[in-house]
Amino acid sequence: MFPLFLIVSALAAPPPEAAELPEELATAYIEAMASIRTGDHQKVSDLLATVNEGAPDFDDAFRNRCAAERFLKHGDEARALCARAVAIEGSWVNHAALIRDSLAAQDLDAASRDVAVALAAHPEQLELLKLSCEVALATDDLDVLDDAIHELDSAQQDDPWTEFYRFAMHAKKGDREPAQIAMNRALELGIDQRGRRRMALIPLPPERAWLSGWLLGLSGGSVVMFGLAIFMWRRSR
């Protein structure tokens, strides 16, 4: 299962637009947002469904219902709700929710398509660039990951999550020294506990000197064994 933080981060606080809802719907929306904090996802979905019945163009409710339904493991319905939010309003927030839902569903083909569409509409949006990194990590597409990291560097300096993605990229490539540098930089910049936990799950590559020595020793051992075999063969004649 993809990290649940991707779903949690899609559950947004009530937007200012909620104030424009009729009082009964606004009350239901506020109660739904409170239920997110208590983890009652069924109640969240039920309340937001009521909101959408009375306000069918209120995309924030569709977006938050999408995340709630994903928690409830109603995958098809979650996807449809996020797609409806994007169709109503193509904001970066709605696009991000759709990408997160695809990642949570481990539908990496859909996630790749969603990222491409989102970045075409919002090419410099930081959260979308970070989600592009998440998709690239999930698909092991290190070229795309490298490009996204460069875009993040251009858009924002000294971001700990950019360094996390750089660390992950170098670790996957087997480049220990740049991976170590990026990891240390992420820690210096104050990456949060979620980032620290994720870094702990990605092993640093072995030191090249140690690896070269091990390979050399393995090669030397093969030569010794071959020589011993020749010696024993000659004695047996």
PDB file of N, CA, C and O in Angstrom, residues 40-78:
ATOM      1  N   ASP A  40     -13.230   9.387  11.335  1.00  0.00           N
ATOM      2  CA  ASP A  40     -14.503   8.740  10.980  1.00  0.00           C
ATOM      3  C   ASP A  40     -14.768   8.984   9.494  1.00  0.00           C
ATOM      4  O   ASP A  40     -15.549   9.858   9.111  1.00  0.00           O
ATOM      5  N   HIS A  41     -14.132   8.189   8.635  1.00  0.00           N
ATOM      6  CA  HIS A  41     -14.170   8.444   7.205  1.00  0.00           C
ATOM      7  C   HIS A  41     -15.536   8.166   6.585  1.00  0.00           C
ATOM      8  O   HIS A  41     -15.910   8.811   5.599  1.00  0.00           O
ATOM      9  N   GLN A  42     -16.271   7.220   7.148  1.00  0.00           N
ATOM     10  CA  GLN A  42     -17.619   6.977   6.643  1.00  0.00           C
ATOM     11  C   GLN A  42     -18.512   8.191   6.888  1.00  0.00           C
ATOM     12  O   GLN A  42     -19.286   8.592   6.004  1.00  0.00           O
ATOM     13  N   LYS A  43     -18.393   8.774   8.050  1.00  0.00           N
ATOM     14  CA  LYS A  43     -19.183   9.963   8.356  1.00  0.00           C
ATOM     15  C   LYS A  43     -18.774  11.116   7.447  1.00  0.00           C
ATOM     16  O   LYS A  43     -19.629  11.877   6.966  1.00  0.00           O
ATOM     17  N   VAL A  44     -17.473  11.235   7.201  1.00  0.00           N
ATOM     18  CA  VAL A  44     -16.986  12.277   6.288  1.00  0.00           C
ATOM     19  C   VAL A  44     -17.644  12.120   4.927  1.00  0.00           C
ATOM     20  O   VAL A  44     -18.183  13.082   4.354  1.00  0.00           O
ATOM     21  N   SER A  45     -17.614  10.902   4.397  1.00  0.00           N
ATOM     22  CA  SER A  45     -18.177  10.659   3.070  1.00  0.00           C
ATOM     23  C   SER A  45     -19.673  10.929   3.033  1.00  0.00           C
ATOM     24  O   SER A  45     -20.186  11.548   2.091  1.00  0.00           O
ATOM     25  N   ASP A  46     -20.388  10.482   4.058  1.00  0.00           N
ATOM     26  CA  ASP A  46     -21.847  10.677   4.091  1.00  0.00           C
ATOM     27  C   ASP A  46     -22.202  12.160   4.139  1.00  0.00           C
ATOM     28  O   ASP A  46     -23.106  12.618   3.421  1.00  0.00           O
ATOM     29  N   LEU A  47     -21.500  12.910   4.982  1.00  0.00           N
ATOM     30  CA  LEU A  47     -21.798  14.341   5.108  1.00  0.00           C
ATOM     31  C   LEU A  47     -21.471  15.086   3.811  1.00  0.00           C
ATOM     32  O   LEU A  47     -22.241  15.950   3.366  1.00  0.00           O
ATOM     33  N   LEU A  48     -20.350  14.731   3.196  1.00  0.00           N
ATOM     34  CA  LEU A  48     -19.966  15.429   1.972  1.00  0.00           C
ATOM     35  C   LEU A  48     -20.864  15.043   0.810  1.00  0.00           C
ATOM     36  O   LEU A  48     -21.084  15.850  -0.107  1.00  0.00           O
ATOM     37  N   ALA A  49     -21.398  13.831   0.815  1.00  0.00           N
ATOM     38  CA  ALA A  49     -22.373  13.452  -0.204  1.00  0.00           C
ATOM     39  C   ALA A  49     -23.615  14.334  -0.094  1.00  0.00           C
ATOM     40  O   ALA A  49     -24.188  14.766  -1.103  1.00  0.00           O
ATOM     41  N   THR A  50     -24.018  14.612   1.140  1.00  0.00           N
ATOM     42  CA  THR A  50     -25.150  15.518   1.357  1.00  0.00           C
ATOM     43  C   THR A  50     -24.842  16.910   0.821  1.00  0.00           C
ATOM     44  O   THR A  50     -25.687  17.552   0.189  1.00  0.00           O
ATOM     45  N   VAL A  51     -23.612  17.365   1.072  1.00  0.00           N
ATOM     46  CA  VAL A  51     -23.206  18.684   0.568  1.00  0.00           C
ATOM     47  C   VAL A  51     -23.269  18.706  -0.953  1.00  0.00           C
ATOM     48  O   VAL A  51     -23.792  19.659  -1.559  1.00  0.00           O
ATOM     49  N   ASN A  52     -22.771  17.651  -1.590  1.00  0.00           N
ATOM     50  CA  ASN A  52     -22.746  17.635  -3.049  1.00  0.00           C
ATOM     51  C   ASN A  52     -24.134  17.502  -3.661  1.00  0.00           C
ATOM     52  O   ASN A  52     -24.361  17.960  -4.786  1.00  0.00           O
ATOM     53  N   GLU A  53     -25.047  16.892  -2.939  1.00  0.00           N
ATOM     54  CA  GLU A  53     -26.423  16.833  -3.436  1.00  0.00           C
ATOM     55  C   GLU A  53     -27.023  18.235  -3.538  1.00  0.00           C
ATOM     56  O   GLU A  53     -27.745  18.553  -4.479  1.00  0.00           O
ATOM     57  N   GLY A  54     -26.692  19.077  -2.555  1.00  0.00           N
ATOM     58  CA  GLY A  54     -27.226  20.432  -2.561  1.00  0.00           C
ATOM     59  C   GLY A  54     -26.351  21.425  -3.300  1.00  0.00           C
ATOM     60  O   GLY A  54     -26.831  22.505  -3.691  1.00  0.00           O
ATOM     61  N   ALA A  55     -25.094  21.089  -3.487  1.00  0.00           N
ATOM     62  CA  ALA A  55     -24.150  21.991  -4.173  1.00  0.00           C
ATOM     63  C   ALA A  55     -23.302  21.141  -5.129  1.00  0.00           C
ATOM     64  O   ALA A  55     -22.148  20.825  -4.858  1.00  0.00           O
ATOM     65  N   PRO A  56     -23.877  20.750  -6.282  1.00  0.00           N
ATOM     66  CA  PRO A  56     -23.201  19.804  -7.178  1.00  0.00           C
ATOM     67  C   PRO A  56     -21.943  20.344  -7.853  1.00  0.00           C
ATOM     68  O   PRO A  56     -21.215  19.564  -8.469  1.00  0.00           O
ATOM     69  N   ASP A  57     -21.676  21.639  -7.733  1.00  0.00           N
ATOM     70  CA  ASP A  57     -20.453  22.211  -8.313  1.00  0.00           C
ATOM     71  C   ASP A  57     -19.418  22.573  -7.260  1.00  0.00           C
ATOM     72  O   ASP A  57     -18.440  23.269  -7.561  1.00  0.00           O
ATOM     73  N   PHE A  58     -19.598  22.089  -6.049  1.00  0.00           N
ATOM     74  CA  PHE A  58     -18.663  22.404  -4.967  1.00  0.00           C
ATOM     75  C   PHE A  58     -17.539  21.376  -4.980  1.00  0.00           C
ATOM     76  O   PHE A  58     -17.621  20.314  -4.371  1.00  0.00           O
ATOM     77  N   ASP A  59     -16.467  21.697  -5.709  1.00  0.00           N
ATOM     78  CA  ASP A  59     -15.407  20.715  -5.974  1.00  0.00           C
ATOM     79  C   ASP A  59     -14.663  20.286  -4.721  1.00  0.00           C
ATOM     80  O   ASP A  59     -14.160  19.163  -4.645  1.00  0.00           O
ATOM     81  N   ASP A  60     -14.568  21.175  -3.723  1.00  0.00           N
ATOM     82  CA  ASP A  60     -13.841  20.824  -2.495  1.00  0.00           C
ATOM     83  C   ASP A  60     -14.462  19.615  -1.805  1.00  0.00           C
ATOM     84  O   ASP A  60     -13.755  18.764  -1.238  1.00  0.00           O
ATOM     85  N   ALA A  61     -15.793  19.532  -1.849  1.00  0.00           N
ATOM     86  CA  ALA A  61     -16.455  18.392  -1.217  1.00  0.00           C
ATOM     87  C   ALA A  61     -16.168  17.106  -1.985  1.00  0.00           C
ATOM     88  O   ALA A  61     -15.918  16.046  -1.390  1.00  0.00           O
ATOM     89  N   PHE A  62     -16.168  17.172  -3.316  1.00  0.00           N
ATOM     90  CA  PHE A  62     -15.834  15.986  -4.105  1.00  0.00           C
ATOM     91  C   PHE A  62     -14.403  15.528  -3.819  1.00  0.00           C
ATOM     92  O   PHE A  62     -14.135  14.338  -3.685  1.00  0.00           O
ATOM     93  N   ARG A  63     -13.480  16.494  -3.741  1.00  0.00           N
ATOM     94  CA  ARG A  63     -12.077  16.155  -3.492  1.00  0.00           C
ATOM     95  C   ARG A  63     -11.908  15.461  -2.140  1.00  0.00           C
ATOM     96  O   ARG A  63     -11.207  14.451  -2.021  1.00  0.00           O
ATOM     97  N   ASN A  64     -12.531  15.995  -1.120  1.00  0.00           N
ATOM     98  CA  ASN A  64     -12.386  15.407   0.209  1.00  0.00           C
ATOM     99  C   ASN A  64     -13.135  14.089   0.334  1.00  0.00           C
ATOM    100  O   ASN A  64     -12.702  13.181   1.057  1.00  0.00           O
ATOM    101  N   ARG A  65     -14.242  13.945  -0.379  1.00  0.00           N
ATOM    102  CA  ARG A  65     -14.925  12.641  -0.424  1.00  0.00           C
ATOM    103  C   ARG A  65     -14.024  11.594  -1.073  1.00  0.00           C
ATOM    104  O   ARG A  65     -14.010  10.433  -0.654  1.00  0.00           O
ATOM    105  N   CYS A  66     -13.298  11.999  -2.081  1.00  0.00           N
ATOM    106  CA  CYS A  66     -12.366  11.082  -2.759  1.00  0.00           C
ATOM    107  C   CYS A  66     -11.392  10.480  -1.747  1.00  0.00           C
ATOM    108  O   CYS A  66     -11.188   9.260  -1.704  1.00  0.00           O
ATOM    109  N   ALA A  67     -10.769  11.322  -0.926  1.00  0.00           N
ATOM    110  CA  ALA A  67      -9.805  10.825   0.059  1.00  0.00           C
ATOM    111  C   ALA A  67     -10.479   9.924   1.095  1.00  0.00           C
ATOM    112  O   ALA A  67      -9.928   8.893   1.493  1.00  0.00           O
ATOM    113  N   ALA A  68     -11.675  10.314   1.521  1.00  0.00           N
ATOM    114  CA  ALA A  68     -12.387   9.490   2.500  1.00  0.00           C
ATOM    115  C   ALA A  68     -12.715   8.115   1.927  1.00  0.00           C
ATOM    116  O   ALA A  68     -12.557   7.086   2.600  1.00  0.00           O
ATOM    117  N   GLU A  69     -13.168   8.086   0.684  1.00  0.00           N
ATOM    118  CA  GLU A  69     -13.510   6.805   0.065  1.00  0.00           C
ATOM    119  C   GLU A  69     -12.263   5.935  -0.150  1.00  0.00           C
ATOM    120  O   GLU A  69     -12.334   4.713  -0.085  1.00  0.00           O
ATOM    121  N   ARG A  70     -11.134   6.563  -0.400  1.00  0.00           N
ATOM    122  CA  ARG A  70      -9.898   5.786  -0.534  1.00  0.00           C
ATOM    123  C   ARG A  70      -9.549   5.123   0.790  1.00  0.00           C
ATOM    124  O   ARG A  70      -9.127   3.965   0.837  1.00  0.00           O
ATOM    125  N   PHE A  71      -9.725   5.851   1.901  1.00  0.00           N
ATOM    126  CA  PHE A  71      -9.502   5.253   3.221  1.00  0.00           C
ATOM    127  C   PHE A  71     -10.442   4.071   3.451  1.00  0.00           C
ATOM    128  O   PHE A  71     -10.084   3.086   4.092  1.00  0.00           O
ATOM    129  N   LEU A  72     -11.663   4.180   2.920  1.00  0.00           N
ATOM    130  CA  LEU A  72     -12.656   3.128   3.088  1.00  0.00           C
ATOM    131  C   LEU A  72     -12.463   1.992   2.089  1.00  0.00           C
ATOM    132  O   LEU A  72     -13.257   1.046   2.073  1.00  0.00           O
ATOM    133  N   LYS A  73     -11.425   2.096   1.254  1.00  0.00           N
ATOM    134  CA  LYS A  73     -11.077   1.071   0.262  1.00  0.00           C
ATOM    135  C   LYS A  73     -12.138   0.933  -0.824  1.00  0.00           C
ATOM    136  O   LYS A  73     -12.359  -0.148  -1.382  1.00  0.00           O
ATOM    137  N   HIS A  74     -12.793   2.044  -1.130  1.00  0.00           N
ATOM    138  CA  HIS A  74     -13.747   2.081  -2.242  1.00  0.00           C
ATOM    139  C   HIS A  74     -13.046   2.739  -3.433  1.00  0.00           C
ATOM    140  O   HIS A  74     -13.267   3.905  -3.740  1.00  0.00           O
ATOM    141  N   GLY A  75     -12.182   1.964  -4.081  1.00  0.00           N
ATOM    142  CA  GLY A  75     -11.263   2.532  -5.054  1.00  0.00           C
ATOM    143  C   GLY A  75     -11.910   3.188  -6.252  1.00  0.00           C
ATOM    144  O   GLY A  75     -11.564   4.313  -6.622  1.00  0.00           O
ATOM    145  N   ASP A  76     -12.851   2.497  -6.882  1.00  0.00           N
ATOM    146  CA  ASP A  76     -13.477   3.056  -8.086  1.00  0.00           C
ATOM    147  C   ASP A  76     -14.226   4.342  -7.771  1.00  0.00           C
ATOM    148  O   ASP A  76     -14.174   5.310  -8.542  1.00  0.00           O
ATOM    149  N   GLU A  77     -14.915   4.342  -6.652  1.00  0.00           N
ATOM    150  CA  GLU A  77     -15.666   5.544  -6.283  1.00  0.00           C
ATOM    151  C   GLU A  77     -14.728   6.697  -5.950  1.00  0.00           C
ATOM    152  O   GLU A  77     -14.975   7.851  -6.319  1.00  0.00           O
ATOM    153  N   ALA A  78     -13.617   6.381  -5.271  1.00  0.00           N
ATOM    154  CA  ALA A  78     -12.645   7.429  -4.943  1.00  0.00           C
ATOM    155  C   ALA A  78     -12.113   8.079  -6.208  1.00  0.00           C
ATOM    156  O   ALA A  78     -12.049   9.303  -6.325  1.00  0.00           O
TER     157      ALA A  78
END
